[in-house]
Tab-separated table of C-alpha atoms in Angstrom:
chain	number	residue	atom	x	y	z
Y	1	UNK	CA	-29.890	-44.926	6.011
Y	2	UNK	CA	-30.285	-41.608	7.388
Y	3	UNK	CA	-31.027	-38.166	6.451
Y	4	UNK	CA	-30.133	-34.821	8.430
Y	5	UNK	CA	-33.399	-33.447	9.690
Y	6	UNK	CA	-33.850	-29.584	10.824
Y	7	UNK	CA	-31.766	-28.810	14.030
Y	8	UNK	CA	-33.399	-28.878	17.482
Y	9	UNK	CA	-31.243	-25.517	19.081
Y	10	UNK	CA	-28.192	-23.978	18.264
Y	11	UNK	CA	-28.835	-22.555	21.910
Y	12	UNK	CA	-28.200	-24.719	25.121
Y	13	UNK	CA	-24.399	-24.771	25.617
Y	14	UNK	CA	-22.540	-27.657	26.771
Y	15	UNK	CA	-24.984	-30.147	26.698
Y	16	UNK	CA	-23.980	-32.767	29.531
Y	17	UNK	CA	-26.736	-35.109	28.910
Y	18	UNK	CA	-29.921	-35.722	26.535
Y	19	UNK	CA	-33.190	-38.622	26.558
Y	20	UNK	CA	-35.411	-39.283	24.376
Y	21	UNK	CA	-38.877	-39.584	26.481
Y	22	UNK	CA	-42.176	-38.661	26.506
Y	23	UNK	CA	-42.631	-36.297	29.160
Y	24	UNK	CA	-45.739	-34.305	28.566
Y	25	UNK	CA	-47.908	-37.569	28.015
Y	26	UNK	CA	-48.890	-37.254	24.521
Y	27	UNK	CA	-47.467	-40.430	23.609
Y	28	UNK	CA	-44.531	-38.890	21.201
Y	29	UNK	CA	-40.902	-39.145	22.470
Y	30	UNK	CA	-39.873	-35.290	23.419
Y	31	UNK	CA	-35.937	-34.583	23.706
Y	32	UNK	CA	-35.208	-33.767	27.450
Y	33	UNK	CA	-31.620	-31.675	27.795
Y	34	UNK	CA	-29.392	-30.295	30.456
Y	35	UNK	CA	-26.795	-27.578	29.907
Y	36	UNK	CA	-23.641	-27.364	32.345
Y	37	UNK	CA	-23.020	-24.024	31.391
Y	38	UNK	CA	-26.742	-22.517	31.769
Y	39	UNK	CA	-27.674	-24.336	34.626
Y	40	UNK	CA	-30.792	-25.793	33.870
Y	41	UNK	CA	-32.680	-28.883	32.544
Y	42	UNK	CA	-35.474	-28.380	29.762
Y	43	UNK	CA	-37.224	-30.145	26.701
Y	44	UNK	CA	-38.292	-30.080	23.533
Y	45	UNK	CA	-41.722	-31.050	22.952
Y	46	UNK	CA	-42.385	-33.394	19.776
Y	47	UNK	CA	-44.923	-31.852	17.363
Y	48	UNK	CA	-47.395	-34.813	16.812
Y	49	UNK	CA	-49.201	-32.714	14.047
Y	50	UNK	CA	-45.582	-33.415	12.339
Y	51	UNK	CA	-43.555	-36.359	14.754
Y	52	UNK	CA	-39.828	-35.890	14.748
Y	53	UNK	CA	-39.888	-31.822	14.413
Y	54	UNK	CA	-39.599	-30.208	17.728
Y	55	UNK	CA	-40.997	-27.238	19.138
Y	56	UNK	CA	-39.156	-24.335	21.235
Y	57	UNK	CA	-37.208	-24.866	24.861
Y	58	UNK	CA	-39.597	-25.355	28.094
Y	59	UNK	CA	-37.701	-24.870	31.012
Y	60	UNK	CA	-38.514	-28.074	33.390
Y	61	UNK	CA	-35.508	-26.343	35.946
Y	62	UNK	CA	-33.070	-23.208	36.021
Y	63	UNK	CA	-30.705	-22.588	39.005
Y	64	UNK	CA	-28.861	-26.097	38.771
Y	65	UNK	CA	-25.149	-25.349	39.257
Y	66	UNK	CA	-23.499	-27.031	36.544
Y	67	UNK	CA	-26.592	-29.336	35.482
Y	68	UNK	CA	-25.047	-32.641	34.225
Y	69	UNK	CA	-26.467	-36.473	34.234
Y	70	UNK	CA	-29.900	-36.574	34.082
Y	71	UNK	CA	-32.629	-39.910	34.805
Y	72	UNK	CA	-36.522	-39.717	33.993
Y	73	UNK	CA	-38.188	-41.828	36.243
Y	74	UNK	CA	-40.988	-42.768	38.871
Y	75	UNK	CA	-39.804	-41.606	42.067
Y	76	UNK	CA	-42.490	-40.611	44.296
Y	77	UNK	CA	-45.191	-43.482	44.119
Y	78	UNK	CA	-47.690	-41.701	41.583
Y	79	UNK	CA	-48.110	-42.257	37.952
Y	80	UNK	CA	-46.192	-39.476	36.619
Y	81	UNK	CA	-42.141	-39.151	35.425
Y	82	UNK	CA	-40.042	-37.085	37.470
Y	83	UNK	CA	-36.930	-35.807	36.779
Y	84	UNK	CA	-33.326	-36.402	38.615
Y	85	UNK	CA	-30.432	-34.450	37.904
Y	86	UNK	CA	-27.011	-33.834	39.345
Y	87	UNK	CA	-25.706	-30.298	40.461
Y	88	UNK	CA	-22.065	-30.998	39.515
Y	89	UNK	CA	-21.245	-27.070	41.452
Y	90	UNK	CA	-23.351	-27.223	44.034
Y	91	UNK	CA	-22.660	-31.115	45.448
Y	92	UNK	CA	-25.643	-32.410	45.135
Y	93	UNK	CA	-28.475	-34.164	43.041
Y	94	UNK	CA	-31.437	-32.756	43.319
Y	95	UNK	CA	-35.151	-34.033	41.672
Y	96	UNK	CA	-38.547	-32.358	40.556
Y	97	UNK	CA	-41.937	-33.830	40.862
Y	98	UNK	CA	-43.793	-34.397	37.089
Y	99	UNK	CA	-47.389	-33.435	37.083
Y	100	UNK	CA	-47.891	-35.791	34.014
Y	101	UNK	CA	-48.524	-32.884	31.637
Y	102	UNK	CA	-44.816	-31.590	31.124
Y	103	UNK	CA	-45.105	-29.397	34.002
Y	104	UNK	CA	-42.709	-29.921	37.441
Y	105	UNK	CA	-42.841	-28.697	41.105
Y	106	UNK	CA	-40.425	-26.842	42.997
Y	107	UNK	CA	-36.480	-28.375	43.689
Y	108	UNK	CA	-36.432	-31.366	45.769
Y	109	UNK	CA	-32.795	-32.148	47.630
Y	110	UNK	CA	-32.098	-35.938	47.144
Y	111	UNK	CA	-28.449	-35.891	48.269
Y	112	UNK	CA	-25.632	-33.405	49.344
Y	113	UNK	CA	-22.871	-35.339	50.964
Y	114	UNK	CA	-20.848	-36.283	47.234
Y	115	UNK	CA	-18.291	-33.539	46.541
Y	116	UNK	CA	-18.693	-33.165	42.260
Y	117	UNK	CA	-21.867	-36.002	41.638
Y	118	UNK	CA	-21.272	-36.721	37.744
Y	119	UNK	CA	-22.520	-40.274	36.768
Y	120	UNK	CA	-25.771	-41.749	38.975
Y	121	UNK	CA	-28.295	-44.518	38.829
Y	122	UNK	CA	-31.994	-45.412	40.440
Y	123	UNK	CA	-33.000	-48.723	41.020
Y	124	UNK	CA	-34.429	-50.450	43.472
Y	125	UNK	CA	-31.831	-52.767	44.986
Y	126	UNK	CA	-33.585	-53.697	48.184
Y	127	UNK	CA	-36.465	-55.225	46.812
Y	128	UNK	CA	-38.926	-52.622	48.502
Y	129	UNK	CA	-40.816	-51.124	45.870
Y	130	UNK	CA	-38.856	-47.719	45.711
Y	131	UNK	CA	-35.887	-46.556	43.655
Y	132	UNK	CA	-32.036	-46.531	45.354
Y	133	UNK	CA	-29.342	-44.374	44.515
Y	134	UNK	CA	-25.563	-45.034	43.431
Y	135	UNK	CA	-23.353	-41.914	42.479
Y	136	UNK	CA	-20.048	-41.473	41.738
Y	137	UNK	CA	-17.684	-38.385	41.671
Y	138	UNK	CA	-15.570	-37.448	38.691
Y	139	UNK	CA	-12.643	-35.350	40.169
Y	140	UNK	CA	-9.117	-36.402	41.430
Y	141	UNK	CA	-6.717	-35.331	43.828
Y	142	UNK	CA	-5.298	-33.127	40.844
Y	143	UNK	CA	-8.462	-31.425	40.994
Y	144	UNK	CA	-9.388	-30.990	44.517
Y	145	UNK	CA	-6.079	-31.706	46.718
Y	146	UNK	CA	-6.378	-32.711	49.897
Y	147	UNK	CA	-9.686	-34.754	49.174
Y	148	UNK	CA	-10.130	-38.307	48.400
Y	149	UNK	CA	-9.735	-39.790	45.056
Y	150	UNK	CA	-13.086	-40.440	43.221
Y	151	UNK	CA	-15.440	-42.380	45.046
Y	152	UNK	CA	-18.852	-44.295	44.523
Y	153	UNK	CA	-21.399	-43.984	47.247
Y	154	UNK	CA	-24.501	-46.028	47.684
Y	155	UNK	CA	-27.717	-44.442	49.454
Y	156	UNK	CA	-31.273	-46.263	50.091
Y	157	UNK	CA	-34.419	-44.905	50.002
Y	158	UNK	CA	-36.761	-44.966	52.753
Y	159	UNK	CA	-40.167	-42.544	51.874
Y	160	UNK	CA	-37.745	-40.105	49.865
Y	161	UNK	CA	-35.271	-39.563	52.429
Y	162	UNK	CA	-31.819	-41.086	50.598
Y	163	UNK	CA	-29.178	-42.397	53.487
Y	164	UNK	CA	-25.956	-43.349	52.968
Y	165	UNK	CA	-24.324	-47.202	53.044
Y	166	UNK	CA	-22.502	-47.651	56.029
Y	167	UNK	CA	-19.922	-48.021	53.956
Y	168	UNK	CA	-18.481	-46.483	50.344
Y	169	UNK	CA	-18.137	-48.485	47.532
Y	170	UNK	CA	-14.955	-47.567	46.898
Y	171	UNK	CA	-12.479	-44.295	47.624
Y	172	UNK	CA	-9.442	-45.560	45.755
Y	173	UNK	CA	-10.346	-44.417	41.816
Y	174	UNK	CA	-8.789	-41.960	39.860
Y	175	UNK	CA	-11.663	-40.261	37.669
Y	176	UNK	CA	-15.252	-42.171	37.361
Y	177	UNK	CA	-16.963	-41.970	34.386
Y	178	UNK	CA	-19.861	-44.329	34.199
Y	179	UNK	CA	-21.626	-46.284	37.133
Y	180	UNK	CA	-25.169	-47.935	37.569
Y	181	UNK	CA	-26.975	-50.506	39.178
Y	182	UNK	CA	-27.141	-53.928	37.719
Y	183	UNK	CA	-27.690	-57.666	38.295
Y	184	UNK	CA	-24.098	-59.059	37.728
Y	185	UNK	CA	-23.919	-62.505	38.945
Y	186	UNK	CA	-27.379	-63.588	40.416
Y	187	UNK	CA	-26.382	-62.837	43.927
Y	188	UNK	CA	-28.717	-61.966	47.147
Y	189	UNK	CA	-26.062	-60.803	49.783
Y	190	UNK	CA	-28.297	-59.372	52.765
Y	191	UNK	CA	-31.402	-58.679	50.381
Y	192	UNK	CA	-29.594	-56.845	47.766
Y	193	UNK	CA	-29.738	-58.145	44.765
Y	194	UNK	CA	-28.265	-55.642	42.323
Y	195	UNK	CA	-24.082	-54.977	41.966
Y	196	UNK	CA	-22.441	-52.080	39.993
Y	197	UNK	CA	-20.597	-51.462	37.300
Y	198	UNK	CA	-18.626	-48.993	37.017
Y	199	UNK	CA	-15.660	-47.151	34.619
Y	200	UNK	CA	-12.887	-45.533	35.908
Y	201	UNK	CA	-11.438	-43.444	32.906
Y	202	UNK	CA	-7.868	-43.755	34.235
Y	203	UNK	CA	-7.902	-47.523	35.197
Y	204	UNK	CA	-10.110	-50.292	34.756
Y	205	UNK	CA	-13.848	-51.645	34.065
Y	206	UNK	CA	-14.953	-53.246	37.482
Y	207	UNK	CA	-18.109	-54.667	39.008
Y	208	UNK	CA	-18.735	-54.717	42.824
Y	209	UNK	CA	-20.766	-56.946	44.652
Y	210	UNK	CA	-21.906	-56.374	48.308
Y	211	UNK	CA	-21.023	-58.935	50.633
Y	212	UNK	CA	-21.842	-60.607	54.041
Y	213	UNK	CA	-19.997	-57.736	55.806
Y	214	UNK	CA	-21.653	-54.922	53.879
Y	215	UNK	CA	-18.492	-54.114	52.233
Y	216	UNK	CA	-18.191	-54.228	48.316
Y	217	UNK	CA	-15.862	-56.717	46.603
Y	218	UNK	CA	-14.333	-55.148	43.556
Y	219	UNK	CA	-13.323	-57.705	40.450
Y	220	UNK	CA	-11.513	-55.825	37.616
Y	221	UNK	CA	-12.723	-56.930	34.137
Y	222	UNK	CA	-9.474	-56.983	31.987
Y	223	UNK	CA	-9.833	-55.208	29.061
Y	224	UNK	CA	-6.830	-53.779	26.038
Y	225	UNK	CA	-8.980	-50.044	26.453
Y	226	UNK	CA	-6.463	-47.639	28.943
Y	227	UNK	CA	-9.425	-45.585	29.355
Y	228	UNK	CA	-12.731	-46.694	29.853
Y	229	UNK	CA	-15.658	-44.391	29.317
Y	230	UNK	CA	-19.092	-45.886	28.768
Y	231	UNK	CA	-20.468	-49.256	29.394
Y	232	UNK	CA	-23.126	-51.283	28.615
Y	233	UNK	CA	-24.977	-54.060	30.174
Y	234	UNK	CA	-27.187	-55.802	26.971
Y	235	UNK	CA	-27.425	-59.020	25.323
Y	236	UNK	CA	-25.579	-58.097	22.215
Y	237	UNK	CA	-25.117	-61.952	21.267
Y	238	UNK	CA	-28.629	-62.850	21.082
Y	239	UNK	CA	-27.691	-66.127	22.650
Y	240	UNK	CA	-31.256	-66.319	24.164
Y	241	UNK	CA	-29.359	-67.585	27.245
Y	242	UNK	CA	-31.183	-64.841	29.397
Y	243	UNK	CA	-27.471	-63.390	30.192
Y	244	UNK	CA	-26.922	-59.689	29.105
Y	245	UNK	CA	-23.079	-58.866	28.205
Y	246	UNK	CA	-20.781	-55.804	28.949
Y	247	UNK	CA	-20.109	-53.143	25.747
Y	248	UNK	CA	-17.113	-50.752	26.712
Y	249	UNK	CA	-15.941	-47.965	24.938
Y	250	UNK	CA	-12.478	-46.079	24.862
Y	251	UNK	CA	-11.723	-42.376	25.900
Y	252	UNK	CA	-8.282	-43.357	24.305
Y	253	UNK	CA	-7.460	-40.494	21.626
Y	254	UNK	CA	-5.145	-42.254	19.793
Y	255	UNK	CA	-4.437	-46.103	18.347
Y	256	UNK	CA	-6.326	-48.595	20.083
Y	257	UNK	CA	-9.342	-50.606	20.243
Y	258	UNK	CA	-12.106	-48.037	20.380
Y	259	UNK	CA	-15.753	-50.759	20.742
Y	260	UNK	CA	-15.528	-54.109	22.869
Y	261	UNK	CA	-17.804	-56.547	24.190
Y	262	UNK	CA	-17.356	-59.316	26.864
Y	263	UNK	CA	-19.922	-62.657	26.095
Y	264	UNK	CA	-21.696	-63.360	29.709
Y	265	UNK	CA	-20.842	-66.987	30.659
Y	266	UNK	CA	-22.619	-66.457	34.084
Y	267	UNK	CA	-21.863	-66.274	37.526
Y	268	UNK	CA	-20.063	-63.185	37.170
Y	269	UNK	CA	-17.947	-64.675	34.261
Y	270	UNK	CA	-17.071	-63.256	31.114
Y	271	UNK	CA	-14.980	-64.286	28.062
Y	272	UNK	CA	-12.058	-62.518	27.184
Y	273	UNK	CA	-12.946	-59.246	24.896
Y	274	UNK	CA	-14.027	-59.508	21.221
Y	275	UNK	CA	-13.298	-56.122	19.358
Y	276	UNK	CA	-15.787	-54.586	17.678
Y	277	UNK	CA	-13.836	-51.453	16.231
Y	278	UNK	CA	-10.383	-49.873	16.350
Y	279	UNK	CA	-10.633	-46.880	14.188
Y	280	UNK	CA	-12.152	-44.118	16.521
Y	281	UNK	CA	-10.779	-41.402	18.618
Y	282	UNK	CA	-12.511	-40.639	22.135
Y	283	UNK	CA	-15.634	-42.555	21.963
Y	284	UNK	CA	-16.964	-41.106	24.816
Y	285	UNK	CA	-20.554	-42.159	24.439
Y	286	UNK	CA	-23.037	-44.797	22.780
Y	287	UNK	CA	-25.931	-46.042	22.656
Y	288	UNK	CA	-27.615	-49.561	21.066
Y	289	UNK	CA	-31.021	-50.185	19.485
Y	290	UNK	CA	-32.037	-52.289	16.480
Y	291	UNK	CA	-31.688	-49.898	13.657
Y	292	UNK	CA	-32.161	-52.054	11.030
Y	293	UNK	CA	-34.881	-53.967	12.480
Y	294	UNK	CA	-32.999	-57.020	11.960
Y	295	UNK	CA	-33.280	-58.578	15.306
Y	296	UNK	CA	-30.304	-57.677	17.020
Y	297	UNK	CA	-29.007	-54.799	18.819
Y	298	UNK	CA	-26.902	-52.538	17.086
Y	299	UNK	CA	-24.326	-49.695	18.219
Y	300	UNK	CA	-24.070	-45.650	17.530
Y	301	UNK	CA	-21.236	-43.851	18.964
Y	302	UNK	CA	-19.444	-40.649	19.367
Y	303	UNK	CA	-16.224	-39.983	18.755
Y	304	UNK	CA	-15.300	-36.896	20.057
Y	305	UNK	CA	-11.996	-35.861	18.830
Y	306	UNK	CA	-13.034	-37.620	15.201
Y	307	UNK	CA	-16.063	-34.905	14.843
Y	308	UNK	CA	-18.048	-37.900	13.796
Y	309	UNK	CA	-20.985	-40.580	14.446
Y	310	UNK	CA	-20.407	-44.140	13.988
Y	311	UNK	CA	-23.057	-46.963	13.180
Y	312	UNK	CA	-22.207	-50.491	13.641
Y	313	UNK	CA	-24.817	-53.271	12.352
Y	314	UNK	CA	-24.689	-56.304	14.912
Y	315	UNK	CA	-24.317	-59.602	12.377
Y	316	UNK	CA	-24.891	-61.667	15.355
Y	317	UNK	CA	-28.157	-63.595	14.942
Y	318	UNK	CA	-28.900	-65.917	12.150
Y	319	UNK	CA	-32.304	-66.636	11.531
Y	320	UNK	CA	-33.931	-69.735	10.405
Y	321	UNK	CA	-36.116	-70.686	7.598
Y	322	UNK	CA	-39.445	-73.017	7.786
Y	323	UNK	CA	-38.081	-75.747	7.101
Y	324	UNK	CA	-34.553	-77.658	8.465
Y	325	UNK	CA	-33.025	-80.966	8.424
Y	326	UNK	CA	-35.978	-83.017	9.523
Y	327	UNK	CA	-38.011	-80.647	11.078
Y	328	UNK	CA	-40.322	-78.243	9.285
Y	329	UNK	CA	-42.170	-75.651	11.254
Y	330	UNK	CA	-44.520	-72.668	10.446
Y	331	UNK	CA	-45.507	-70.117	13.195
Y	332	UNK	CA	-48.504	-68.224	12.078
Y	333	UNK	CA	-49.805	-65.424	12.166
Y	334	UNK	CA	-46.850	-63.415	12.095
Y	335	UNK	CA	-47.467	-60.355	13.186
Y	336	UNK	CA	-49.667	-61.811	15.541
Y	337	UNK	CA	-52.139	-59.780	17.905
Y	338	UNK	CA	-53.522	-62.424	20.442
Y	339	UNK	CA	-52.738	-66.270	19.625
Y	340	UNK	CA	-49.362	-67.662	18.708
Y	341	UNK	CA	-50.295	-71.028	16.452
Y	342	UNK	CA	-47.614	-73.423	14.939
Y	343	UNK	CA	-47.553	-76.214	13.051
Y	344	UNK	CA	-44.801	-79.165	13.262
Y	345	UNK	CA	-43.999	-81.695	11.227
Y	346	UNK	CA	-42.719	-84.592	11.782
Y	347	UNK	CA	-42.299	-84.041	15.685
Y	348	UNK	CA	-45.393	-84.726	18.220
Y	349	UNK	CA	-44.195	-82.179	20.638
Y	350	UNK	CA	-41.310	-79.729	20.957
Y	351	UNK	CA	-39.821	-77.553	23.943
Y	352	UNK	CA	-39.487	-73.553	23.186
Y	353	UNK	CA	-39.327	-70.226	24.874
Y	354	UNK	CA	-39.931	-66.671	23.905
Y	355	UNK	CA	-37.776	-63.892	24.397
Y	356	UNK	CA	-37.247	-60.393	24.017
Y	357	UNK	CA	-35.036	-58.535	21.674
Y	358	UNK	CA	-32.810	-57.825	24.855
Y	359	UNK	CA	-32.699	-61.194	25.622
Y	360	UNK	CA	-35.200	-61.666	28.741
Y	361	UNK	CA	-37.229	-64.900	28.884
Y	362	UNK	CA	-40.660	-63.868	28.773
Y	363	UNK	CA	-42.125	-67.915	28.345
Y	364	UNK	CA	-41.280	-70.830	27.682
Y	365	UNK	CA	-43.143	-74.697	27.593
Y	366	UNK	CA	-43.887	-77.839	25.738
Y	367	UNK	CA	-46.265	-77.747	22.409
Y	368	UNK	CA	-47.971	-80.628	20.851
Y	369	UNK	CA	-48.765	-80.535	17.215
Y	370	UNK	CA	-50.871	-77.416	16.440
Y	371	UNK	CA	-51.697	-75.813	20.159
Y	372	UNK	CA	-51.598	-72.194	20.079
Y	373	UNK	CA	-49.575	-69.329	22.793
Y	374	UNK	CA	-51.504	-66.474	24.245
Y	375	UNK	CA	-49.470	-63.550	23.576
Y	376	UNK	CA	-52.172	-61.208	23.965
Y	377	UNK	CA	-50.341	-59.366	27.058
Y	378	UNK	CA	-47.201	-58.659	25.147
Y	379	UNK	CA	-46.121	-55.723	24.350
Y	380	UNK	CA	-46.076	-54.483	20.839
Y	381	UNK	CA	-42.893	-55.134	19.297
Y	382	UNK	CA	-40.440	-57.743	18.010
Y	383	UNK	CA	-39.775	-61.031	19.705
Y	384	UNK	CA	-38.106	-64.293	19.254
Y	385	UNK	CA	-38.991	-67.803	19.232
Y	386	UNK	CA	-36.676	-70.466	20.315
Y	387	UNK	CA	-36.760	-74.502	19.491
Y	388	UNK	CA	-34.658	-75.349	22.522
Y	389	UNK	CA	-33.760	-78.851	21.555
Y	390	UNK	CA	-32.571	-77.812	17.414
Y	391	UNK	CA	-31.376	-73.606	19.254
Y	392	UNK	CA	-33.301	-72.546	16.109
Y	393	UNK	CA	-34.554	-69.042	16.238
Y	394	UNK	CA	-37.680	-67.520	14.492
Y	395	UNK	CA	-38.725	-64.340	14.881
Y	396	UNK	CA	-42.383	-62.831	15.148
Y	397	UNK	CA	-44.122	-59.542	15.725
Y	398	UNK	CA	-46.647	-58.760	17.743
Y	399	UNK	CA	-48.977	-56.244	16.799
C-alpha cells in the first residue's frame, strides 16, 4: 500500500525526466530533475536525519536549452557520478563532472551533430572500458521540413572525445521515443557486442544489430500497440533462463492494449505478446521493481491523459515449499550473511544455480549432501535458488 507523502516542489516546470540516485554520497537516494522549460538540471537532497523528506533545489546546471533526458553515470574514469543530459534547443548533449560531494564542474560538450537529441543511452559497446553513446531525435518532417525523418546515431568514445558511426542507425522513422543499448541476441559483429532497441511512437518496436558491413539490420517486433512509447528490457518471467524480455507500453489515447510483454526464447526470438493491461490512456512511462517483495518484478505506470498511476503485481513466480514429491530440502540460514548450507534428503547430490531477482546467473554447481556456498561477496538483497533437475525455486536473502 501506499500513502501520499509531503510534495518535493510545486516549482520546476515541465519536468522531462527524474532518478532516484544518490548523488552527494551520503548513501540516501536524492531525486535528480530536469526542467525543459527552465533550462536546467538540479536535485533534491534526501534528509537522512528523516529518509524520504527532501530538502530545497541545488542547481547541478542552468543554461541547458530545453533540458530533457538525463543519465547518472561514471564517465570520466574516477570514482565519482557525473551527469549527462540532452539540450533538446541547442542540438546537443552536453555532461558535468561530479566531485563526489553533490557538487559539478563547468559544461562539458559530448555531442552536437543530432538536430533535437531526446532519448540517449551510455554503455560500453566496444568492450574498452569506457561508456558509448546512442541518441535518437524526436522530430519529423512535420516539424522541421526539409530535414530527415528521425534518426538514431551511434558515437564511440575514445578518451571523451564521442565520434560518430560511419554509418546511422537508421534515417527512415517517424518520431523516436525510446532507444538504448542492449544485448539482444548474443552477437559479437566486429567487437560490438551490444544492439538497440528502440520505439518509434508512430510505427513499430525494433531492435538493430550491427553487422559485418557496419550497417545495422533492423527486425520489427510485431506488436497490437499503434504507438509505442517506452520499453523495457527485464526478466519479467522469472524463468531463471538468464534471458531478459521486452515490456512495451502504448502512447495510444484511446481503446487498446495499454502494458505488453514479449517472453525471450533467445537468439533474438520472442513469443508473440501477452497483454498485461488494456484499460489505460497514454502510458507514456514506467518503471518495474519488486514492490511487494515477492520475488518478481512488478510494473508502475503513467497514464497521461487518465491523470493517474497504475500498479501491477507480477503473479509470475511460484515458490516452493521444503518439501516435494520425493525430495525434501532445507536451505539454511535464510537470510544468510556468509555461508549458504542445505540439507537433502533422499538425493546424494543435486545440480543448482543462483540468480538474481533480474534474472542474471550469478553461480551455479553440483552439491553433495550438506556442503555449504560462499555467498559472502553478494550483494545485500534478495536472490533465488534453483534445483535445475526438479526447476524448483527457493528464495533466500542475503544480509
Amino acid at each position: 500500500s501506499f500513502s501520499v507523502q509531503p510534495t518535493v516542489t510545486t516549482a520546476l516546470p515541465r519536468v522531462s525526466d527524474i532518478v532516484l540516485i544518490d548523488i552527494n554520497g551520503d548513501t540516501a537516494l536524492d531525486i535528480v530533475a530536469s526542467s525543459f522549460t527552465d533550462n536546467k538540471v538540479v536535485y533534491y537532497p534526501n534528509t537522512l536525519a528523516n529518509p524520504g523528506t527532501f530538502g530545497s533545489e541545488i542547481t547541478i546546471a542552468s543554461a541547458i536549452d530545453g533540458a530533457g533526458d538525463v543519465d547518472i553515470v561514471l564517465l570520466d574514469g574516477d570514482s565519482n557520478l557525473d551527469v549527462v543530459v540532452s539540450a533538446f534547443d541547442a542540438d546537443k548533449i552536453v555532461w558535468f563532472a561530479g566531485n563526489g560531494d553533490g557538487t559539478f564542474g563547468a559544461e562539458n560538450l559530448m555531442i552536437n551533430s543530432v538536430v533535437k537529441p531526446g532519448s540517449f543511452d551510455l554503455k560500453d559497446i566496444d568492450n574498452d572500458n569506457d561508456l558509448d553513446l546512442v541518441v535518437a531525435n524526436a522530430v519529423n518532417q512535420m516539424d522541421l521540413p526539409g530535414m530527415n525523418t528521425s534518426v538514431i546515431e551511434v558515437f564511440f568514445n575514445s578518451s571523451l572525445t564521442f565520434t560518430k558511426d560511419t554509418n546511422s542507425v537508421t534515417d527512415d522513422k517517424d518520431y523516436l521515443f525510446n532507444v538504448f543499448f542492449e544485448n539482444i541476441d548474443d552477437s559479437n559483429n566486429n567487437g560490438i557486442t551490444m544492439d538497440i532497441l528502440a520505439t518509434d511512437i508512430f510505427g513499430n518496436l525494433v531492435h538493430y544489430n550491427r553487422n559485418a558491413s557496419n550497417t545495422y539490420d533492423e527486425t520489427i517486433i510485431s506488436s497490437s500497440i499503434a504507438n509505442p512509447s517506452s520499453v523495457a528490457f527485464m526478466n519479467i518471467d522469472n524463468s531463471m533462463d538468464g534471458l531478459k524480455d521486452i515490456i512495451l507500453s502504448s502512447a495510444t489515447n484511446g481503446p487498446g492494449n495499454d502494458l505488453v510483454w514479449f517472453k525471450n526464447n533467445g537468439a533474438g526470438s520472442f513469443s508473440a505478446e501477452t497483454i498485461i493491461d488494456a484499460t489505460q490512456n497514454n502510458t507514456f512511462k514506467f518503471t518495474m521493481a519488486d514492490f511487494d517483495n515477492d520475488g518478481d518484478l512488478d510494473i508502475a505506470s503513467a497514464a497521461y491523459s487518465d491523470d493517474q498511476i497504475s500498479i501491477f503485481n507480477n503473479q509470475t513466480i511460484v515458490l516452493s515449499n521444503d518439501e516435494f514429491e520425493n525430495e525434501r530440502f532445507r536451505l539454511y540460514p535464510n537470510p544468510v550473511s556468509d555461508y549458504l548450507r542445505f540439507d537433502i534428503s533422499n538425493l546424494s547430490e543435486v545440480d543448482y544455480a543462483i540468480f538474481t531477482i533480474l534474472g542474471e546467473k550469478l553461480l551455479d554447481g553440483n552439491l553433495n549432501h550438506n556442503e555449504r556456498v560462499d555467498v559472502s561477496r553478494f550483494n545485500s538483497g534478495l536472490y533465488f535458488f534453483k534445483l535445475i533437475e526438479s526447476g524448483r525455486v527457493f528464495r533466500f536473502i542475503k544480509n
